[in-house]
Amino acid sequence: MMGGWGGGWFGMIFMAAFWILVIIGLIYFIKWLATSSRSKESFPAGGGRALDILKERYARGEIDLEEFEERKRALEA
């Protein structure tokens, strides 16, 4: 015993458990940061912006009516 402290294996076990919990906590925190930043950039439901782009392409004549209707149905599905 050094200096009268007789922790022995219990000290090592608790220290290892502490660091394992810290590492797991950091992993979950990083995961949470990654998913929360993606959710801010999510697209609106129903493809609102995509439908606007599709309408613009049809108006410019880049796609014909048949292709417009087909893609519109796919977006609304």
PDB file of C-alpha atoms in Angstrom:
ATOM      1  CA  MET A   1       0.000   0.000   0.000  1.00  0.00           C
ATOM      2  CA  MET A   2       1.386   3.336  -1.028  1.00  0.00           C
ATOM      3  CA  GLY A   3       0.688   6.125   1.414  1.00  0.00           C
ATOM      4  CA  GLY A   4      -1.974   4.106   3.182  1.00  0.00           C
ATOM      5  CA  TRP A   5      -4.413   4.044   0.246  1.00  0.00           C
ATOM      6  CA  GLY A   6      -5.569   0.507  -0.307  1.00  0.00           C
ATOM      7  CA  GLY A   7      -7.989   0.884  -3.204  1.00  0.00           C
ATOM      8  CA  GLY A   8      -6.479  -1.989  -5.121  1.00  0.00           C
ATOM      9  CA  TRP A   9      -8.531  -3.309  -8.025  1.00  0.00           C
ATOM     10  CA  PHE A  10     -11.669  -1.361  -7.171  1.00  0.00           C
ATOM     11  CA  GLY A  11     -10.014   1.915  -8.105  1.00  0.00           C
ATOM     12  CA  MET A  12      -8.865   0.555 -11.439  1.00  0.00           C
ATOM     13  CA  ILE A  13     -12.266  -0.941 -12.229  1.00  0.00           C
ATOM     14  CA  PHE A  14     -14.144   2.255 -11.427  1.00  0.00           C
ATOM     15  CA  MET A  15     -11.654   4.384 -13.367  1.00  0.00           C
ATOM     16  CA  ALA A  16     -11.977   2.112 -16.420  1.00  0.00           C
ATOM     17  CA  ALA A  17     -15.782   2.222 -16.167  1.00  0.00           C
ATOM     18  CA  PHE A  18     -15.665   6.016 -15.886  1.00  0.00           C
ATOM     19  CA  TRP A  19     -13.571   6.412 -19.046  1.00  0.00           C
ATOM     20  CA  ILE A  20     -15.700   3.925 -20.961  1.00  0.00           C
ATOM     21  CA  LEU A  21     -18.807   5.935 -20.057  1.00  0.00           C
ATOM     22  CA  VAL A  22     -17.081   9.178 -21.088  1.00  0.00           C
ATOM     23  CA  ILE A  23     -16.124   7.713 -24.478  1.00  0.00           C
ATOM     24  CA  ILE A  24     -19.640   6.335 -25.062  1.00  0.00           C
ATOM     25  CA  GLY A  25     -21.082   9.716 -24.104  1.00  0.00           C
ATOM     26  CA  LEU A  26     -18.803  11.476 -26.597  1.00  0.00           C
ATOM     27  CA  ILE A  27     -19.808   9.078 -29.359  1.00  0.00           C
ATOM     28  CA  TYR A  28     -23.517   9.707 -28.735  1.00  0.00           C
ATOM     29  CA  PHE A  29     -22.907  13.458 -28.551  1.00  0.00           C
ATOM     30  CA  ILE A  30     -21.108  13.455 -31.913  1.00  0.00           C
ATOM     31  CA  LYS A  31     -23.897  11.329 -33.431  1.00  0.00           C
ATOM     32  CA  TRP A  32     -26.479  13.753 -32.082  1.00  0.00           C
ATOM     33  CA  LEU A  33     -24.603  16.723 -33.574  1.00  0.00           C
ATOM     34  CA  ALA A  34     -24.388  15.019 -36.956  1.00  0.00           C
ATOM     35  CA  THR A  35     -28.085  14.146 -37.100  1.00  0.00           C
ATOM     36  CA  SER A  36     -29.311  17.486 -35.782  1.00  0.00           C
ATOM     37  CA  SER A  37     -27.362  19.398 -38.432  1.00  0.00           C
ATOM     38  CA  ARG A  38     -28.878  17.237 -41.166  1.00  0.00           C
ATOM     39  CA  SER A  39     -32.418  17.709 -39.929  1.00  0.00           C
ATOM     40  CA  LYS A  40     -32.084  21.496 -40.302  1.00  0.00           C
ATOM     41  CA  GLU A  41     -31.345  21.029 -43.994  1.00  0.00           C
ATOM     42  CA  SER A  42     -34.223  18.639 -44.637  1.00  0.00           C
ATOM     43  CA  PHE A  43     -36.503  19.224 -47.560  1.00  0.00           C
ATOM     44  CA  PRO A  44     -40.147  20.190 -47.129  1.00  0.00           C
ATOM     45  CA  ALA A  45     -42.720  17.425 -47.307  1.00  0.00           C
ATOM     46  CA  GLY A  46     -44.251  16.800 -50.710  1.00  0.00           C
ATOM     47  CA  GLY A  47     -41.221  17.978 -52.666  1.00  0.00           C
ATOM     48  CA  GLY A  48     -42.361  21.605 -52.877  1.00  0.00           C
ATOM     49  CA  ARG A  49     -39.051  22.913 -54.181  1.00  0.00           C
ATOM     50  CA  ALA A  50     -38.651  19.989 -56.570  1.00  0.00           C
ATOM     51  CA  LEU A  51     -42.099  20.648 -58.005  1.00  0.00           C
ATOM     52  CA  ASP A  52     -41.211  24.310 -58.518  1.00  0.00           C
ATOM     53  CA  ILE A  53     -38.075  23.308 -60.414  1.00  0.00           C
ATOM     54  CA  LEU A  54     -40.099  20.864 -62.489  1.00  0.00           C
ATOM     55  CA  LYS A  55     -42.593  23.597 -63.394  1.00  0.00           C
ATOM     56  CA  GLU A  56     -39.746  25.925 -64.382  1.00  0.00           C
ATOM     57  CA  ARG A  57     -38.214  23.266 -66.619  1.00  0.00           C
ATOM     58  CA  TYR A  58     -41.581  22.687 -68.296  1.00  0.00           C
ATOM     59  CA  ALA A  59     -42.099  26.428 -68.760  1.00  0.00           C
ATOM     60  CA  ARG A  60     -38.664  26.768 -70.397  1.00  0.00           C
ATOM     61  CA  GLY A  61     -39.476  23.894 -72.743  1.00  0.00           C
ATOM     62  CA  GLU A  62     -36.769  21.577 -71.432  1.00  0.00           C
ATOM     63  CA  ILE A  63     -39.308  18.773 -70.936  1.00  0.00           C
ATOM     64  CA  ASP A  64     -42.577  17.946 -72.671  1.00  0.00           C
ATOM     65  CA  LEU A  65     -46.017  17.560 -71.079  1.00  0.00           C
ATOM     66  CA  GLU A  66     -45.787  13.776 -70.828  1.00  0.00           C
ATOM     67  CA  GLU A  67     -42.481  13.894 -68.942  1.00  0.00           C
ATOM     68  CA  PHE A  68     -43.780  16.722 -66.751  1.00  0.00           C
ATOM     69  CA  GLU A  69     -46.876  14.734 -65.737  1.00  0.00           C
ATOM     70  CA  GLU A  70     -44.831  11.566 -65.118  1.00  0.00           C
ATOM     71  CA  ARG A  71     -42.332  13.328 -62.867  1.00  0.00           C
ATOM     72  CA  LYS A  72     -45.085  15.252 -61.096  1.00  0.00           C
ATOM     73  CA  ARG A  73     -46.830  11.970 -60.223  1.00  0.00           C
ATOM     74  CA  ALA A  74     -43.540  10.561 -58.949  1.00  0.00           C
ATOM     75  CA  LEU A  75     -42.979  13.592 -56.718  1.00  0.00           C
ATOM     76  CA  GLU A  76     -46.493  13.499 -55.299  1.00  0.00           C
ATOM     77  CA  ALA A  77     -46.305   9.762 -54.529  1.00  0.00           C
TER      78      ALA A  77
END
